[in-house]
PDB file of C-alpha atoms in Angstrom:
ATOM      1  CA  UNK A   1       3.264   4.007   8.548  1.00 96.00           C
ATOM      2  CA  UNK A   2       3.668   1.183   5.726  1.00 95.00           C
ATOM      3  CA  UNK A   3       6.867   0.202   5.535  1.00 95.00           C
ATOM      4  CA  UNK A   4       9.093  -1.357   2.540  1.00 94.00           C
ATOM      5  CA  UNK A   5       7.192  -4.785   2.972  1.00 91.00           C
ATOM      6  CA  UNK A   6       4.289  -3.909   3.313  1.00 90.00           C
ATOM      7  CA  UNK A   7       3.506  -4.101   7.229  1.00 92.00           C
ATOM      8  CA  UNK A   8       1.232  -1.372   8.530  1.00 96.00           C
ATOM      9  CA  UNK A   9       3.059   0.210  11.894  1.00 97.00           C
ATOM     10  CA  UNK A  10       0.980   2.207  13.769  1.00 96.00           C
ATOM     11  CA  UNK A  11       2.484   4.667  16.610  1.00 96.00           C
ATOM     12  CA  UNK A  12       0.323   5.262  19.695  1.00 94.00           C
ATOM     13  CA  UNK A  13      -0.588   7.956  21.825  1.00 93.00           C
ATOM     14  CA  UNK A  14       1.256   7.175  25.467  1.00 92.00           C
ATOM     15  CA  UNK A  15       0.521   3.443  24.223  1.00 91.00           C
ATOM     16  CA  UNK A  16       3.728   2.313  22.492  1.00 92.00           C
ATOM     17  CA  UNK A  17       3.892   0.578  18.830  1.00 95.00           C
ATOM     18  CA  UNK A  18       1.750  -1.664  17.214  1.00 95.00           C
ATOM     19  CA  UNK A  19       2.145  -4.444  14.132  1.00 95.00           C
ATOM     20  CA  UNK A  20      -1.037  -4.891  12.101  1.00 94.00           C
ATOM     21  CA  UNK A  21      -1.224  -8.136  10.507  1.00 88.00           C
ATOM     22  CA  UNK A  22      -3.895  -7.925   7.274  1.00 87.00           C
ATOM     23  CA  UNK A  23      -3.628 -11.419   6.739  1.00 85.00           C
ATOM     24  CA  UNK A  24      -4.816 -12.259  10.181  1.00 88.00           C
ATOM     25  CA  UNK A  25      -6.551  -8.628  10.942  1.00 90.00           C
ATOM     26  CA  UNK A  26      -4.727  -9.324  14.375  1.00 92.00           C
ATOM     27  CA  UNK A  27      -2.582  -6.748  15.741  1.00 93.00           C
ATOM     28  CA  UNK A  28       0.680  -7.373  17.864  1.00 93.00           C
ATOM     29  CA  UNK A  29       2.556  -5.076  20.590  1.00 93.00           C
ATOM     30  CA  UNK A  30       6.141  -4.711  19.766  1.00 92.00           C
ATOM     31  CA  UNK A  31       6.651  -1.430  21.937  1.00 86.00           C
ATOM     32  CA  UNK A  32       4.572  -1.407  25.433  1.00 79.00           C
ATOM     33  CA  UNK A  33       5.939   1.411  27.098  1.00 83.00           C
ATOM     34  CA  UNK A  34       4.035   4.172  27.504  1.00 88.00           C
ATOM     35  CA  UNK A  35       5.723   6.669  24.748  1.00 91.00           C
ATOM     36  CA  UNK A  36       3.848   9.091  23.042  1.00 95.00           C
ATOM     37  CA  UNK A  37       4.577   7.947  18.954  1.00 96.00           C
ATOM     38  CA  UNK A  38       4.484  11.441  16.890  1.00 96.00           C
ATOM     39  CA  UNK A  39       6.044   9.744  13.514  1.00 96.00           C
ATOM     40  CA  UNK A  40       7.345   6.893  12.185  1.00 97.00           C
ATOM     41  CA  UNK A  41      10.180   6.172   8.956  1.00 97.00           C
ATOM     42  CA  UNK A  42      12.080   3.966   6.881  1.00 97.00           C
ATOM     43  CA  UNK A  43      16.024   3.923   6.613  1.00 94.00           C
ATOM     44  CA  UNK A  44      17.140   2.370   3.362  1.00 93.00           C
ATOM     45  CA  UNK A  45      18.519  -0.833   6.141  1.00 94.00           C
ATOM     46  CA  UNK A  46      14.780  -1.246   6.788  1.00 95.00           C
ATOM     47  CA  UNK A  47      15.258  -0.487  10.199  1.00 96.00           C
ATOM     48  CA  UNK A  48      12.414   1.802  11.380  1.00 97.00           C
ATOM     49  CA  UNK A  49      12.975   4.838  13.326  1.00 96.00           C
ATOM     50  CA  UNK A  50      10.237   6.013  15.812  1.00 96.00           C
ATOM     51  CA  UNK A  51      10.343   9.586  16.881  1.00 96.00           C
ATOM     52  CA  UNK A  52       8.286  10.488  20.336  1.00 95.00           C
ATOM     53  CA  UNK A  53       7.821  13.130  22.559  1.00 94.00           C
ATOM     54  CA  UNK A  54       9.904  13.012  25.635  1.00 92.00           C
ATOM     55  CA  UNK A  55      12.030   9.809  24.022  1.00 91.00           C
ATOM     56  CA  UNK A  56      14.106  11.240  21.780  1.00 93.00           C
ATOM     57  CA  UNK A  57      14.118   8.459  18.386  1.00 94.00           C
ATOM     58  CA  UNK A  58      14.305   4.890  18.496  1.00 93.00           C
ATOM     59  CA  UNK A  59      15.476   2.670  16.026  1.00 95.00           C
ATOM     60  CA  UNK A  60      14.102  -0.826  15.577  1.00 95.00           C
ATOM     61  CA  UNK A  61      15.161  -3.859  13.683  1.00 96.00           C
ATOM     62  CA  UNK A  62      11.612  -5.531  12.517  1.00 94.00           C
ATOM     63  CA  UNK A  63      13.389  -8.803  11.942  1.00 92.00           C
ATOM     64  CA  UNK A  64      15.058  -9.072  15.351  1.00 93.00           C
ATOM     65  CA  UNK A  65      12.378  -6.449  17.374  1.00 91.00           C
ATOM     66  CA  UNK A  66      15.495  -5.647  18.720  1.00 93.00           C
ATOM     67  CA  UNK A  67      15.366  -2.066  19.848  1.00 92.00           C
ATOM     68  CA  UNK A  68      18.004   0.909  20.298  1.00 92.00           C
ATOM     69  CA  UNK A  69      18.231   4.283  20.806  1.00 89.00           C
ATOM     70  CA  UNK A  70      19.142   7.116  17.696  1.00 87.00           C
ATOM     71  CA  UNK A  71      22.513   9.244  18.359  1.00 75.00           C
ATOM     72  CA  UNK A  72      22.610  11.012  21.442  1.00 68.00           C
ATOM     73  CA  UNK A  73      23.884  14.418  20.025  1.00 74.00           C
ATOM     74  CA  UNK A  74      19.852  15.389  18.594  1.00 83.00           C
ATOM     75  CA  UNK A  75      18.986  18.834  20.267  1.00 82.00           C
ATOM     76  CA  UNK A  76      16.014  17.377  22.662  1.00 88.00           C
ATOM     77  CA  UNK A  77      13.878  14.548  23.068  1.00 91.00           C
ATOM     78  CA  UNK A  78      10.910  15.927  21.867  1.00 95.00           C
ATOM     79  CA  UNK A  79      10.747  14.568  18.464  1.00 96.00           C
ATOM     80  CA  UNK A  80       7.075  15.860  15.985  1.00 96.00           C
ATOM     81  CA  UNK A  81       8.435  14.264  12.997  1.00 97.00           C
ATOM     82  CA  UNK A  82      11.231  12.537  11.097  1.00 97.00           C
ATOM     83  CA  UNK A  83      11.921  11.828   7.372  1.00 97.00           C
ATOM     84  CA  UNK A  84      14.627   9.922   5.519  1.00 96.00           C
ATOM     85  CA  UNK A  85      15.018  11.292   2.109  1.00 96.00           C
ATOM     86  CA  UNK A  86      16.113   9.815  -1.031  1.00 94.00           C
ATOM     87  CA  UNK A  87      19.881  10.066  -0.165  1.00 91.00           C
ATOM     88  CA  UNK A  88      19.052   8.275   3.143  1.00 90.00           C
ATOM     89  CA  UNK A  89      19.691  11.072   5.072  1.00 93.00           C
ATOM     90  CA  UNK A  90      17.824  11.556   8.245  1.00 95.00           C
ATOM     91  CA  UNK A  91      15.962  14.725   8.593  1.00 97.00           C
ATOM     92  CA  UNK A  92      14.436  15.204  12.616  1.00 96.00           C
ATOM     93  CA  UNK A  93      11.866  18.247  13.422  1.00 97.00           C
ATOM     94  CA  UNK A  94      11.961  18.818  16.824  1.00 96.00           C
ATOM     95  CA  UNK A  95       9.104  20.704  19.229  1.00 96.00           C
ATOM     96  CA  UNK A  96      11.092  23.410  20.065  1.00 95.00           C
ATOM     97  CA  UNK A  97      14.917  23.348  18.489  1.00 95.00           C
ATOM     98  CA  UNK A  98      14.390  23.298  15.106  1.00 96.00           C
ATOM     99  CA  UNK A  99      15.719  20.984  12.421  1.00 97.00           C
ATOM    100  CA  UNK A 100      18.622  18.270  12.704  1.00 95.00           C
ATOM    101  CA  UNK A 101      19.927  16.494   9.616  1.00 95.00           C
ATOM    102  CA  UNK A 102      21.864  13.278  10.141  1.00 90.00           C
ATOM    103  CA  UNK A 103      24.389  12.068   7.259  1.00 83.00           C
ATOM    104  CA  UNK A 104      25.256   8.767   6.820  1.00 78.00           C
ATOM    105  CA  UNK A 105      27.649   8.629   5.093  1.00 79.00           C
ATOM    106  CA  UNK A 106      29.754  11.387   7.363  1.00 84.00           C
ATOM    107  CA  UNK A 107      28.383  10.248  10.668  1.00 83.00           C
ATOM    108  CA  UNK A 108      27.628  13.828  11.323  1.00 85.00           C
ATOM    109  CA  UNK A 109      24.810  15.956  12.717  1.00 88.00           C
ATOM    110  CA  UNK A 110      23.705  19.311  11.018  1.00 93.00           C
ATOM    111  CA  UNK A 111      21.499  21.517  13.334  1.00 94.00           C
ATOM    112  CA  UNK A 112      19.452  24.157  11.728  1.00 97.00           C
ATOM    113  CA  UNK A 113      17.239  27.465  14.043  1.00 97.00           C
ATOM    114  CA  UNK A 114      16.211  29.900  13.515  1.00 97.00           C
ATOM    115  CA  UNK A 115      17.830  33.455  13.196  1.00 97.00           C
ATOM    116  CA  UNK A 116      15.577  36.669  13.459  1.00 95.00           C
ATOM    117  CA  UNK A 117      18.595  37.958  11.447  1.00 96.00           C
ATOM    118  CA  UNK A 118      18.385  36.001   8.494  1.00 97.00           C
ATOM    119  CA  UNK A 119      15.738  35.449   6.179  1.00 96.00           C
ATOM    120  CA  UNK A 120      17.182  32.246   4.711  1.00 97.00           C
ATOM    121  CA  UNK A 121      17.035  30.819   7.941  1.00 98.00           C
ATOM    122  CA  UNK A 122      14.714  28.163   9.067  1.00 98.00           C
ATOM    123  CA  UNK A 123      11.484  30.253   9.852  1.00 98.00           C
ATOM    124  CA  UNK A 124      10.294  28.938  12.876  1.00 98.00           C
ATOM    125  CA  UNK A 125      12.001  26.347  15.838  1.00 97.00           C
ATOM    126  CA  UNK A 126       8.760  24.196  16.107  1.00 97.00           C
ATOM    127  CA  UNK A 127       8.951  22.061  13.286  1.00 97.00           C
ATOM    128  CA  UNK A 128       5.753  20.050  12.377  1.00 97.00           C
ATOM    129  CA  UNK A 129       6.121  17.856   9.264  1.00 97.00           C
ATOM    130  CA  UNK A 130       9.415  17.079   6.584  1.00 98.00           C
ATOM    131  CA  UNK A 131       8.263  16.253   3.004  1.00 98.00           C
ATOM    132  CA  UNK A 132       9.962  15.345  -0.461  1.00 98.00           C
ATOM    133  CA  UNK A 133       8.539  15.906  -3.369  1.00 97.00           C
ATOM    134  CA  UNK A 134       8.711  13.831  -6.356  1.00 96.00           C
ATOM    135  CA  UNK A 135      11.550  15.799  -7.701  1.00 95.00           C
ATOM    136  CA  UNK A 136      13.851  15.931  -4.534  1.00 96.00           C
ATOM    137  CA  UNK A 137      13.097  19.029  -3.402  1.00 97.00           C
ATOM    138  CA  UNK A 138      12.592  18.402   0.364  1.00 98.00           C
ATOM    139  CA  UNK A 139       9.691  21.170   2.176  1.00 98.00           C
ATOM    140  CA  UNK A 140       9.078  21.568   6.299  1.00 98.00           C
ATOM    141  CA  UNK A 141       6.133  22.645   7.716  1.00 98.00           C
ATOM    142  CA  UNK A 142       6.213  24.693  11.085  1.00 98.00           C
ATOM    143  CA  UNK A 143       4.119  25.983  13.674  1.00 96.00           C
ATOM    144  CA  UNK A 144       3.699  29.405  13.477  1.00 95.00           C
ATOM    145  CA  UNK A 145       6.392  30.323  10.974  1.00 97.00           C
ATOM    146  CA  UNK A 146       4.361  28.469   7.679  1.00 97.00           C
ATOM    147  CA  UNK A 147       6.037  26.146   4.972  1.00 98.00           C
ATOM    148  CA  UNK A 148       9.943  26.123   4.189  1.00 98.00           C
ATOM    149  CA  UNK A 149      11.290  24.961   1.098  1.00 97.00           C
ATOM    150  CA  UNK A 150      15.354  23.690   1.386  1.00 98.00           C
ATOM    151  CA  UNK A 151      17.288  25.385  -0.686  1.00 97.00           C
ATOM    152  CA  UNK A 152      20.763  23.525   0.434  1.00 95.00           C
ATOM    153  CA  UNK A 153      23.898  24.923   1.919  1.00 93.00           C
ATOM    154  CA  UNK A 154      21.733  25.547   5.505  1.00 94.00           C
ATOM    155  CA  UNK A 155      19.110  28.218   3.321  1.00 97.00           C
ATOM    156  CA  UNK A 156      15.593  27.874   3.096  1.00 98.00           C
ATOM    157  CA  UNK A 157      12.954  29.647   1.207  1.00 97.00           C
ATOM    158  CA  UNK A 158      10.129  31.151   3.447  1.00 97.00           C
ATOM    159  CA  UNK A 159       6.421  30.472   2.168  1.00 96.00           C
ATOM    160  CA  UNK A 160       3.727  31.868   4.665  1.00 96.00           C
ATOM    161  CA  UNK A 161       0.617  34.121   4.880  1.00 96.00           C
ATOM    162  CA  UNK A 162       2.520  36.875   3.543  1.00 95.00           C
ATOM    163  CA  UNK A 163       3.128  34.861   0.236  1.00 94.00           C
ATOM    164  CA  UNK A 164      -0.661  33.715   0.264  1.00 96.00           C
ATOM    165  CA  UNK A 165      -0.568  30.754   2.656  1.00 97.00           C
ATOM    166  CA  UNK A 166      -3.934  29.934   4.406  1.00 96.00           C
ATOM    167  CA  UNK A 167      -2.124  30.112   7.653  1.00 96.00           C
ATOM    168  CA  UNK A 168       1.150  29.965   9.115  1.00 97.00           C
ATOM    169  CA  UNK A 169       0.460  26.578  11.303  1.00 96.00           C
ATOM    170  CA  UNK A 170       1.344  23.732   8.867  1.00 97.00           C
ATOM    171  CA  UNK A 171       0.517  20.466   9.842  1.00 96.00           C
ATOM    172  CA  UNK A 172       0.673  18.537   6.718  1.00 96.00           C
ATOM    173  CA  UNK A 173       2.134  18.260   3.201  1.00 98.00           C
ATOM    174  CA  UNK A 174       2.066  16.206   0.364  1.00 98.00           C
ATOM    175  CA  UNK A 175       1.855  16.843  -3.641  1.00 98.00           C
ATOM    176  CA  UNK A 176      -0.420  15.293  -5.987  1.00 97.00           C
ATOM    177  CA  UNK A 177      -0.048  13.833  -9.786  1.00 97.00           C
ATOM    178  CA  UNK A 178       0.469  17.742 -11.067  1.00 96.00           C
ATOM    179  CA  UNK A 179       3.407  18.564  -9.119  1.00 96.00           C
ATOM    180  CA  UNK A 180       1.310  20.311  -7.016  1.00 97.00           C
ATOM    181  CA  UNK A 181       2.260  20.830  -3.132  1.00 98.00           C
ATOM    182  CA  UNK A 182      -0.695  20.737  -0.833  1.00 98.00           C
ATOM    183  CA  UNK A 183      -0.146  21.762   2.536  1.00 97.00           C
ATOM    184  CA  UNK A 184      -2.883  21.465   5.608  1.00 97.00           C
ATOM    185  CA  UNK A 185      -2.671  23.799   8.627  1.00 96.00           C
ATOM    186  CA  UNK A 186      -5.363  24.758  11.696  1.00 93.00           C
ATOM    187  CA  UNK A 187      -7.252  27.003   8.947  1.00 93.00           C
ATOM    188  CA  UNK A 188      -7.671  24.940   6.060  1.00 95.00           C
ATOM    189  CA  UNK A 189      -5.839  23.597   3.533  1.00 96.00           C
ATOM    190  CA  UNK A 190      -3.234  25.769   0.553  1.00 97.00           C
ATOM    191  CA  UNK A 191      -2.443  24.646  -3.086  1.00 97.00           C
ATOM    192  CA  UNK A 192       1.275  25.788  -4.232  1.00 97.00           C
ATOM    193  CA  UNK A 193       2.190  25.512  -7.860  1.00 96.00           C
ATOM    194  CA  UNK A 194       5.660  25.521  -7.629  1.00 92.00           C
ATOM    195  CA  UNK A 195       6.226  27.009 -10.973  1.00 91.00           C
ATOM    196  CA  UNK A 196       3.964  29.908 -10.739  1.00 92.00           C
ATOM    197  CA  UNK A 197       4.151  29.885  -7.258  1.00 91.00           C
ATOM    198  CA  UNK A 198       0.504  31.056  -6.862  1.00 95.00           C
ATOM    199  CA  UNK A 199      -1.227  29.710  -3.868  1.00 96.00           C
ATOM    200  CA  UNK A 200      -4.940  28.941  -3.704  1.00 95.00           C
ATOM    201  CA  UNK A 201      -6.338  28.796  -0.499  1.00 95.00           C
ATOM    202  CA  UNK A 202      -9.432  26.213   0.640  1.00 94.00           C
ATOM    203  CA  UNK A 203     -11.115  27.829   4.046  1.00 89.00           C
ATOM    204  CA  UNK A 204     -12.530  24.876   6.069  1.00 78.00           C
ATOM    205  CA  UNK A 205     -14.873  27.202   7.260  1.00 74.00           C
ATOM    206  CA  UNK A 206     -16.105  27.535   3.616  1.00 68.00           C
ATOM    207  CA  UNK A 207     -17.358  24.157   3.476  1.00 58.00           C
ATOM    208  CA  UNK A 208     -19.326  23.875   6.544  1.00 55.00           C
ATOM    209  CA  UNK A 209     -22.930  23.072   6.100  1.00 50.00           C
ATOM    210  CA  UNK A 210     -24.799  26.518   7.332  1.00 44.00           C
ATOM    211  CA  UNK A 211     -28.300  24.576   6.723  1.00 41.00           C
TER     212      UNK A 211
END
């Protein structure tokens, strides 16, 4: 993750944190417990917060290195991914519990599941990747229930295989200089015009050299 100023973090697997230095191409442990690192952000304080798996979130202060733990009222401690958005709000995907939004400004927690009983719920509990686009609009990617698209007031707009998705395991999304989402899951990778909302679909297994 590159923060604010420029300083490369980069979260390891049961290895902690590390601080690249590109001046000196030297690299320096600030976290060496063994924590699994899943995702890494930025709050608008420039005080990083560092999601694991097991850990819950940690915040640290890159000035100090002084290191703290995120509020205790987050619905488990297995944390895939978190995001601050452009309002600094703090949006958590968790492995199993679905989605927690943090304000603040009210100091409060919103926790979003899902509900088999309503289709502007959150599609799926396993929540893999948080996204804003370069309008606002703010898109989570799930395992096994596709992409969601936040509509506000705790309603979200379902996009999966049934819409044209490649696959309903997203891992990935990001949008390029069209306004164009791109989304990566276990089958390949899906185009979404958000106007048209047409999806074109890119089948790694297309690709692969049968020579």
């Amino acid at each position: 993750f590159k923060d604010s100023q420029n300083r490369l973090w980069i979260g390891l697997f049961g290895k902690g944190l590390d601080l690249y230095n590109s001046e000196t191409k030297s690299f320096q442990h600030i976290i060496g417990e063994p924590i699994n690192i899943w995702s890494i952000a930025e709050k608008k304080d420039g005080k990083l917060l560092i999601a694991t798996m097991g850990n819950g979130i940690r915040v640290l202060d890159p000035t100090t290195q002084e290191i703290t733990f995120f509020h205790p009222e987050l619905t488990e401690k297995n944390i895939m991914t978190v995001f601050v958005d452009k309002e600094n709000k703090i949006w958590v995907g968790t492995a199993e519990n679905g989605l927690d939004i943090w304000d603040e400004g009210t100091k409060q927690f919103v926790h979003y599941k899902h509900d088999y009983r309503d289709s502007f719920s959150i599609s799926n509990n396993e929540i893999r990747e948080i996204f804003q686009d370069s309008k606002g609009g703010i898109w989570i990617g799930t395992e096994g229930g596709g992409l969601n698209r936040w509509l506000g007031n705790g309603r979200f707009e379902r996009i999966g295989t049934k819409n044209g998705l490649i696959a309903n395991s997203v891992m990935g999304i990001t949008e390029d200089k069209d306004g164009m989402i791109w989304v990566t899951t276990f089958e390949g990778i899906s185009q979404i015009n958000q106007e048209s909302k047409v999806v074109r679909n890119f089948d790694f297994r297309t690709f692969q050299n049968t020579n």
